[in-house]
């Protein structure tokens, strides 16, 4: 197995490994070490079936069952389909607008996702990249006064796009407005520390995102907005100094660490060009905040 960095800020390519079989303990340990060092692993030349992807994903922890069960594979309900493909009856094959704004997966629930794994099943001719932002590097780059303002503070996170003024609803997703309105009514907000100490590396990372963080606990909108806008500018900065943009090759399997990264699906493709990803998620092993205190 060979591990080669893909950028100076994060990410490594892994070659010379076949994930379809059983991995030995030394290989697993080497993968984990590379993962904690580089935050994103791009494992080349994998053609895993949903069952094989599940087996590989389980070496990292227990898997989440996706909320939208109608968009999972027939072979496994742990594998969610992300795709822009629409069936002749107008229904979507997969989640059409997954990840279109910067976020860390499931920070809107008390125990957020730990690791996300995407197998590229079909790549569009153009577009379809995933972009990552190193939140350790962002935290390290914050000015001292901003660090002081956010130390010990909690972001308020919510899943629905209709309660977040910083995002928009994709017109490509059938029934999206009703979906997000129902979520706004049914789902509660949660709090997460704005500065997260990574449970495995002990390093501090900024933990908030334009997609899910809608306020700061104990602050009015007028107080919180300038702080959040300043923080989000680091994540969305057009110059992208803390970022790596992954352009998928056929048969890439990519996994990333949600505890120290934000990411987004860049888009830039459209029918009849089809993008299809198979996504598994390793669930978190802890809450980062005491929800009873919120
Ligand atoms: C995600 O946000 O989990 C998916 C990202 C992508 O489709 O590129």
mmCIF file of C-alpha atoms and ligand atoms in Angstrom:
data_model
loop_
_atom_site.group_PDB
_atom_site.id
_atom_site.type_symbol
_atom_site.label_atom_id
_atom_site.label_comp_id
_atom_site.label_asym_id
_atom_site.label_seq_id
_atom_site.Cartn_x
_atom_site.Cartn_y
_atom_site.Cartn_z
ATOM 1 C CA UNK A 1 0.000 0.000 0.000
ATOM 2 C CA UNK A 2 1.333 3.437 -0.967
ATOM 3 C CA UNK A 3 0.147 6.720 0.596
ATOM 4 C CA UNK A 4 0.918 9.955 -1.299
ATOM 5 C CA UNK A 5 -0.309 13.430 -0.279
ATOM 6 C CA UNK A 6 -2.588 15.057 -2.864
ATOM 7 C CA UNK A 7 -2.153 18.621 -1.596
ATOM 8 C CA UNK A 8 -0.174 20.557 0.981
ATOM 9 C CA UNK A 9 -3.183 21.211 3.186
ATOM 10 C CA UNK A 10 -5.021 17.860 3.390
ATOM 11 C CA UNK A 11 -5.732 14.588 1.613
ATOM 12 C CA UNK A 12 -3.728 11.594 0.458
ATOM 13 C CA UNK A 13 -4.047 9.116 -2.378
ATOM 14 C CA UNK A 14 -3.841 5.448 -1.451
ATOM 15 C CA UNK A 15 -2.852 2.901 -4.085
ATOM 16 C CA UNK A 16 -1.898 -0.756 -4.089
ATOM 17 C CA UNK A 17 -4.762 -1.960 -1.905
ATOM 18 C CA UNK A 18 -7.904 -3.970 -2.676
ATOM 19 C CA UNK A 19 -10.732 -3.190 -0.277
ATOM 20 C CA UNK A 20 -13.046 -5.955 -1.531
ATOM 21 C CA UNK A 21 -11.471 -8.633 0.663
ATOM 22 C CA UNK A 22 -10.602 -8.933 4.329
ATOM 23 C CA UNK A 23 -7.945 -6.479 5.494
ATOM 24 C CA UNK A 24 -5.263 -7.511 7.969
ATOM 25 C CA UNK A 25 -4.744 -5.651 11.243
ATOM 26 C CA UNK A 26 -1.507 -4.009 10.012
ATOM 27 C CA UNK A 27 -3.219 -2.655 6.911
ATOM 28 C CA UNK A 28 -6.131 -1.349 8.987
ATOM 29 C CA UNK A 29 -3.738 0.367 11.391
ATOM 30 C CA UNK A 30 -1.823 1.953 8.479
ATOM 31 C CA UNK A 31 -5.071 3.195 6.961
ATOM 32 C CA UNK A 32 -6.175 4.708 10.272
ATOM 33 C CA UNK A 33 -2.834 6.431 10.758
ATOM 34 C CA UNK A 34 -2.984 7.879 7.231
ATOM 35 C CA UNK A 35 -6.584 8.946 7.786
ATOM 36 C CA UNK A 36 -5.792 10.829 11.003
ATOM 37 C CA UNK A 37 -2.750 12.447 9.364
ATOM 38 C CA UNK A 38 -4.378 13.539 6.074
ATOM 39 C CA UNK A 39 -8.132 13.754 6.994
ATOM 40 C CA UNK A 40 -9.183 12.627 3.479
ATOM 41 C CA UNK A 41 -8.123 9.362 1.848
ATOM 42 C CA UNK A 42 -8.645 8.846 -1.885
ATOM 43 C CA UNK A 43 -8.387 5.100 -2.409
ATOM 44 C CA UNK A 44 -7.944 4.398 -6.115
ATOM 45 C CA UNK A 45 -9.243 1.566 -8.276
ATOM 46 C CA UNK A 46 -12.055 0.165 -6.118
ATOM 47 C CA UNK A 47 -15.238 -1.342 -7.553
ATOM 48 C CA UNK A 48 -17.019 -2.333 -4.375
ATOM 49 C CA UNK A 49 -20.544 -3.730 -4.403
ATOM 50 C CA UNK A 50 -22.823 -2.168 -1.761
ATOM 51 C CA UNK A 51 -22.207 -5.197 0.502
ATOM 52 C CA UNK A 52 -18.431 -4.849 0.103
ATOM 53 C CA UNK A 53 -18.598 -1.121 0.780
ATOM 54 C CA UNK A 54 -20.549 -1.840 3.962
ATOM 55 C CA UNK A 55 -17.982 -4.436 5.065
ATOM 56 C CA UNK A 56 -15.103 -1.984 4.477
ATOM 57 C CA UNK A 57 -16.983 0.871 6.191
ATOM 58 C CA UNK A 58 -17.615 -1.247 9.288
ATOM 59 C CA UNK A 59 -13.911 -1.499 10.052
ATOM 60 C CA UNK A 60 -14.139 2.158 11.129
ATOM 61 C CA UNK A 61 -17.172 1.814 13.421
ATOM 62 C CA UNK A 62 -20.936 1.306 13.441
ATOM 63 C CA UNK A 63 -22.812 2.525 10.389
ATOM 64 C CA UNK A 64 -25.678 4.986 10.266
ATOM 65 C CA UNK A 65 -28.944 4.045 8.567
ATOM 66 C CA UNK A 66 -29.688 6.915 6.161
ATOM 67 C CA UNK A 67 -32.754 9.000 7.006
ATOM 68 C CA UNK A 68 -34.059 8.794 3.429
ATOM 69 C CA UNK A 69 -34.495 5.049 3.083
ATOM 70 C CA UNK A 70 -36.166 5.465 -0.355
ATOM 71 C CA UNK A 71 -32.773 6.501 -1.746
ATOM 72 C CA UNK A 72 -30.756 3.499 -0.550
ATOM 73 C CA UNK A 73 -29.515 0.587 -2.676
ATOM 74 C CA UNK A 74 -31.591 -2.591 -2.981
ATOM 75 C CA UNK A 75 -28.651 -4.590 -1.660
ATOM 76 C CA UNK A 76 -28.116 -2.560 1.503
ATOM 77 C CA UNK A 77 -30.055 0.074 3.418
ATOM 78 C CA UNK A 78 -26.745 1.363 4.790
ATOM 79 C CA UNK A 79 -25.762 2.594 1.327
ATOM 80 C CA UNK A 80 -27.376 5.822 0.214
ATOM 81 C CA UNK A 81 -27.403 6.838 -3.439
ATOM 82 C CA UNK A 82 -26.440 10.386 -4.370
ATOM 83 C CA UNK A 83 -27.495 11.002 -7.949
ATOM 84 C CA UNK A 84 -29.050 13.518 -10.275
ATOM 85 C CA UNK A 85 -30.805 10.755 -12.246
ATOM 86 C CA UNK A 86 -34.602 11.125 -12.500
ATOM 87 C CA UNK A 87 -36.821 8.136 -13.378
ATOM 88 C CA UNK A 88 -39.389 8.413 -16.207
ATOM 89 C CA UNK A 89 -42.135 8.834 -13.553
ATOM 90 C CA UNK A 90 -40.396 11.979 -12.234
ATOM 91 C CA UNK A 91 -39.051 10.435 -9.014
ATOM 92 C CA UNK A 92 -35.379 10.754 -8.105
ATOM 93 C CA UNK A 93 -33.079 7.712 -8.041
ATOM 94 C CA UNK A 94 -31.008 9.235 -5.263
ATOM 95 C CA UNK A 95 -30.594 12.393 -3.232
ATOM 96 C CA UNK A 96 -30.212 15.115 -5.841
ATOM 97 C CA UNK A 97 -28.950 18.064 -3.787
ATOM 98 C CA UNK A 98 -26.828 16.224 -1.191
ATOM 99 C CA UNK A 99 -24.100 18.385 0.264
ATOM 100 C CA UNK A 100 -24.506 21.459 -1.930
ATOM 101 C CA UNK A 101 -23.429 23.896 0.834
ATOM 102 C CA UNK A 102 -20.365 23.717 3.102
ATOM 103 C CA UNK A 103 -21.029 21.440 6.083
ATOM 104 C CA UNK A 104 -19.841 18.672 8.357
ATOM 105 C CA UNK A 105 -22.135 15.643 8.117
ATOM 106 C CA UNK A 106 -24.990 15.473 10.627
ATOM 107 C CA UNK A 107 -23.718 18.242 12.902
ATOM 108 C CA UNK A 108 -27.450 18.921 13.292
ATOM 109 C CA UNK A 109 -27.907 15.854 15.532
ATOM 110 C CA UNK A 110 -26.557 15.357 19.049
ATOM 111 C CA UNK A 111 -24.128 12.615 17.987
ATOM 112 C CA UNK A 112 -22.802 13.725 14.575
ATOM 113 C CA UNK A 113 -21.335 11.470 11.882
ATOM 114 C CA UNK A 114 -17.695 10.513 12.265
ATOM 115 C CA UNK A 115 -16.584 9.357 8.802
ATOM 116 C CA UNK A 116 -18.249 9.587 5.388
ATOM 117 C CA UNK A 117 -17.315 7.219 2.569
ATOM 118 C CA UNK A 118 -18.180 7.836 -1.104
ATOM 119 C CA UNK A 119 -17.661 5.290 -3.858
ATOM 120 C CA UNK A 120 -17.786 6.952 -7.281
ATOM 121 C CA UNK A 121 -20.011 4.655 -9.334
ATOM 122 C CA UNK A 122 -20.607 7.012 -12.253
ATOM 123 C CA UNK A 123 -18.788 10.273 -12.872
ATOM 124 C CA UNK A 124 -20.147 13.023 -15.091
ATOM 125 C CA UNK A 125 -17.950 14.160 -17.985
ATOM 126 C CA UNK A 126 -17.741 17.595 -16.392
ATOM 127 C CA UNK A 127 -18.095 18.760 -12.764
ATOM 128 C CA UNK A 128 -19.105 16.621 -9.772
ATOM 129 C CA UNK A 129 -16.045 17.379 -7.622
ATOM 130 C CA UNK A 130 -16.082 17.395 -3.809
ATOM 131 C CA UNK A 131 -14.284 20.217 -2.056
ATOM 132 C CA UNK A 132 -12.839 19.935 1.458
ATOM 133 C CA UNK A 133 -11.773 22.560 3.997
ATOM 134 C CA UNK A 134 -9.263 21.750 6.733
ATOM 135 C CA UNK A 135 -10.904 23.045 9.922
ATOM 136 C CA UNK A 136 -7.741 22.496 12.008
ATOM 137 C CA UNK A 137 -5.981 24.935 9.668
ATOM 138 C CA UNK A 138 -8.887 27.372 9.771
ATOM 139 C CA UNK A 139 -8.899 27.347 13.574
ATOM 140 C CA UNK A 140 -5.127 27.882 13.682
ATOM 141 C CA UNK A 141 -5.456 30.839 11.281
ATOM 142 C CA UNK A 142 -8.148 32.711 13.245
ATOM 143 C CA UNK A 143 -7.080 35.992 14.819
ATOM 144 C CA UNK A 144 -6.582 35.796 18.573
ATOM 145 C CA UNK A 145 -9.586 38.038 19.398
ATOM 146 C CA UNK A 146 -11.911 35.832 17.327
ATOM 147 C CA UNK A 147 -10.525 32.711 18.997
ATOM 148 C CA UNK A 148 -11.306 34.311 22.354
ATOM 149 C CA UNK A 149 -14.856 35.185 21.287
ATOM 150 C CA UNK A 150 -15.673 31.592 20.331
ATOM 151 C CA UNK A 151 -13.784 29.685 23.034
ATOM 152 C CA UNK A 152 -16.299 27.789 25.174
ATOM 153 C CA UNK A 153 -19.224 28.917 22.971
ATOM 154 C CA UNK A 154 -21.774 26.686 21.249
ATOM 155 C CA UNK A 155 -23.157 26.915 17.732
ATOM 156 C CA UNK A 156 -26.858 26.238 17.182
ATOM 157 C CA UNK A 157 -27.362 23.716 14.369
ATOM 158 C CA UNK A 158 -30.550 22.855 12.449
ATOM 159 C CA UNK A 159 -31.088 20.508 9.504
ATOM 160 C CA UNK A 160 -33.825 22.372 7.643
ATOM 161 C CA UNK A 161 -32.850 24.741 4.863
ATOM 162 C CA UNK A 162 -35.996 26.784 5.507
ATOM 163 C CA UNK A 163 -34.684 27.970 8.904
ATOM 164 C CA UNK A 164 -31.289 29.009 7.522
ATOM 165 C CA UNK A 165 -30.940 32.341 5.710
ATOM 166 C CA UNK A 166 -27.484 31.416 4.348
ATOM 167 C CA UNK A 167 -28.665 28.587 2.081
ATOM 168 C CA UNK A 168 -31.127 28.077 -0.769
ATOM 169 C CA UNK A 169 -33.235 25.116 -1.870
ATOM 170 C CA UNK A 170 -32.159 23.375 -5.080
ATOM 171 C CA UNK A 171 -34.802 23.622 -7.852
ATOM 172 C CA UNK A 172 -33.562 20.228 -9.150
ATOM 173 C CA UNK A 173 -34.846 18.221 -6.192
ATOM 174 C CA UNK A 174 -38.474 17.118 -6.589
ATOM 175 C CA UNK A 175 -40.631 18.122 -3.570
ATOM 176 C CA UNK A 176 -37.720 19.844 -1.822
ATOM 177 C CA UNK A 177 -39.659 22.791 -0.372
ATOM 178 C CA UNK A 178 -42.276 20.531 1.301
ATOM 179 C CA UNK A 179 -39.489 18.253 2.530
ATOM 180 C CA UNK A 180 -37.555 21.061 4.231
ATOM 181 C CA UNK A 181 -40.713 22.663 5.648
ATOM 182 C CA UNK A 182 -41.676 19.336 7.240
ATOM 183 C CA UNK A 183 -38.149 19.070 8.681
ATOM 184 C CA UNK A 184 -38.388 22.582 10.110
ATOM 185 C CA UNK A 185 -41.485 21.554 12.047
ATOM 186 C CA UNK A 186 -40.365 18.078 13.094
ATOM 187 C CA UNK A 187 -36.672 18.422 13.932
ATOM 188 C CA UNK A 188 -35.111 20.149 16.924
ATOM 189 C CA UNK A 189 -32.042 22.338 16.921
ATOM 190 C CA UNK A 190 -28.942 21.036 18.692
ATOM 191 C CA UNK A 191 -25.854 22.746 20.055
ATOM 192 C CA UNK A 192 -22.249 21.899 19.181
ATOM 193 C CA UNK A 193 -19.009 23.429 20.488
ATOM 194 C CA UNK A 194 -17.640 26.021 18.066
ATOM 195 C CA UNK A 195 -14.161 24.728 18.878
ATOM 196 C CA UNK A 196 -13.971 20.951 18.811
ATOM 197 C CA UNK A 197 -11.083 19.041 20.322
ATOM 198 C CA UNK A 198 -10.683 16.068 17.995
ATOM 199 C CA UNK A 199 -11.262 12.970 20.152
ATOM 200 C CA UNK A 200 -8.422 10.996 18.541
ATOM 201 C CA UNK A 201 -5.752 13.566 17.662
ATOM 202 C CA UNK A 202 -6.406 16.053 20.492
ATOM 203 C CA UNK A 203 -6.072 18.929 17.980
ATOM 204 C CA UNK A 204 -8.494 21.871 17.978
ATOM 205 C CA UNK A 205 -10.721 22.430 14.936
ATOM 206 C CA UNK A 206 -13.378 25.017 14.146
ATOM 207 C CA UNK A 207 -16.706 23.171 14.166
ATOM 208 C CA UNK A 208 -19.514 25.058 12.419
ATOM 209 C CA UNK A 209 -20.803 25.465 8.874
ATOM 210 C CA UNK A 210 -22.955 27.747 6.724
ATOM 211 C CA UNK A 211 -25.262 24.801 5.965
ATOM 212 C CA UNK A 212 -26.174 23.787 9.505
ATOM 213 C CA UNK A 213 -25.053 26.469 11.989
ATOM 214 C CA UNK A 214 -27.794 29.071 12.339
ATOM 215 C CA UNK A 215 -26.850 30.884 15.548
ATOM 216 C CA UNK A 216 -24.729 30.964 18.694
ATOM 217 C CA UNK A 217 -26.184 29.859 22.000
ATOM 218 C CA UNK A 218 -26.911 32.766 24.360
ATOM 219 C CA UNK A 219 -26.396 35.431 21.662
ATOM 220 C CA UNK A 220 -28.969 37.457 19.742
ATOM 221 C CA UNK A 221 -28.956 37.244 15.943
ATOM 222 C CA UNK A 222 -27.315 40.704 15.850
ATOM 223 C CA UNK A 223 -24.494 39.511 18.132
ATOM 224 C CA UNK A 224 -23.995 36.107 16.480
ATOM 225 C CA UNK A 225 -24.218 37.041 12.799
ATOM 226 C CA UNK A 226 -20.962 39.038 12.498
ATOM 227 C CA UNK A 227 -19.065 36.271 14.296
ATOM 228 C CA UNK A 228 -20.559 33.521 12.133
ATOM 229 C CA UNK A 229 -20.032 35.540 8.953
ATOM 230 C CA UNK A 230 -16.371 36.036 9.822
ATOM 231 C CA UNK A 231 -15.919 32.336 10.614
ATOM 232 C CA UNK A 232 -17.740 31.181 7.474
ATOM 233 C CA UNK A 233 -15.598 33.490 5.318
ATOM 234 C CA UNK A 234 -12.627 31.256 6.148
ATOM 235 C CA UNK A 235 -14.560 28.192 5.001
ATOM 236 C CA UNK A 236 -16.026 29.691 1.835
ATOM 237 C CA UNK A 237 -13.089 31.960 0.915
ATOM 238 C CA UNK A 238 -12.742 32.036 -2.863
ATOM 239 C CA UNK A 239 -8.951 31.917 -2.606
ATOM 240 C CA UNK A 240 -9.394 28.586 -0.784
ATOM 241 C CA UNK A 241 -6.103 28.512 1.155
ATOM 242 C CA UNK A 242 -7.278 25.727 3.491
ATOM 243 C CA UNK A 243 -8.905 23.633 0.804
ATOM 244 C CA UNK A 244 -8.498 20.626 -1.454
ATOM 245 C CA UNK A 245 -10.837 19.989 -4.385
ATOM 246 C CA UNK A 246 -11.172 16.360 -5.382
ATOM 247 C CA UNK A 247 -11.862 15.537 -9.009
ATOM 248 C CA UNK A 248 -13.032 11.938 -9.121
ATOM 249 C CA UNK A 249 -11.402 9.358 -11.330
ATOM 250 C CA UNK A 250 -13.345 6.213 -12.231
ATOM 251 C CA UNK A 251 -13.465 3.853 -9.237
ATOM 252 C CA UNK A 252 -12.268 6.259 -6.559
ATOM 253 C CA UNK A 253 -13.381 5.555 -3.026
ATOM 254 C CA UNK A 254 -13.032 8.622 -0.833
ATOM 255 C CA UNK A 255 -13.383 8.819 2.943
ATOM 256 C CA UNK A 256 -13.174 11.878 5.144
ATOM 257 C CA UNK A 257 -13.142 12.890 8.793
ATOM 258 C CA UNK A 258 -16.157 15.033 9.721
ATOM 259 C CA UNK A 259 -14.572 16.014 13.045
ATOM 260 C CA UNK A 260 -11.983 18.278 11.428
ATOM 261 C CA UNK A 261 -13.275 19.035 7.919
ATOM 262 C CA UNK A 262 -16.092 20.812 6.165
ATOM 263 C CA UNK A 263 -16.972 19.735 2.640
ATOM 264 C CA UNK A 264 -19.378 20.439 -0.175
ATOM 265 C CA UNK A 265 -20.500 18.911 -3.440
ATOM 266 C CA UNK A 266 -19.391 21.438 -6.054
ATOM 267 C CA UNK A 267 -21.979 20.501 -8.738
ATOM 268 C CA UNK A 268 -21.380 21.843 -12.254
ATOM 269 C CA UNK A 269 -23.008 18.947 -14.127
ATOM 270 C CA UNK A 270 -26.511 18.289 -15.412
ATOM 271 C CA UNK A 271 -28.701 15.771 -17.225
ATOM 272 C CA UNK A 272 -28.206 13.864 -19.454
ATOM 273 C CA UNK A 273 -24.781 13.673 -17.771
ATOM 274 C CA UNK A 274 -25.175 11.526 -14.642
ATOM 275 C CA UNK A 275 -23.275 11.458 -11.389
ATOM 276 C CA UNK A 276 -23.860 8.514 -9.029
ATOM 277 C CA UNK A 277 -22.141 8.016 -5.696
ATOM 278 C CA UNK A 278 -22.701 5.291 -3.100
ATOM 279 C CA UNK A 279 -22.418 6.770 0.367
ATOM 280 C CA UNK A 280 -21.914 5.060 3.706
ATOM 281 C CA UNK A 281 -21.492 6.860 7.001
ATOM 282 C CA UNK A 282 -19.724 5.725 10.156
ATOM 283 C CA UNK A 283 -21.712 7.121 13.057
ATOM 284 C CA UNK A 284 -20.204 9.167 15.833
ATOM 285 C CA UNK A 285 -19.267 7.558 19.132
ATOM 286 C CA UNK A 286 -20.090 10.528 21.363
ATOM 287 C CA UNK A 287 -21.985 13.792 21.743
ATOM 288 C CA UNK A 288 -19.708 16.841 21.711
ATOM 289 C CA UNK A 289 -22.063 18.947 23.816
ATOM 290 C CA UNK A 290 -24.287 18.333 26.797
ATOM 291 C CA UNK A 291 -27.665 18.806 25.104
ATOM 292 C CA UNK A 292 -29.413 18.969 28.475
ATOM 293 C CA UNK A 293 -27.729 22.336 28.987
ATOM 294 C CA UNK A 294 -29.322 23.886 25.874
HETATM 295 C C1 LIG B 1 -21.888 14.793 1.018
HETATM 296 O O1 LIG B 1 -21.992 15.949 1.364
HETATM 297 O O2 LIG B 1 -21.960 13.884 1.850
HETATM 298 C C2 LIG B 1 -21.688 14.434 -0.446
HETATM 299 C C3 LIG B 1 -20.642 15.226 -1.131
HETATM 300 C C4 LIG B 1 -20.634 14.974 -2.614
HETATM 301 O O3 LIG B 1 -21.579 14.402 -3.150
HETATM 302 O O4 LIG B 1 -19.672 15.388 -3.274
#
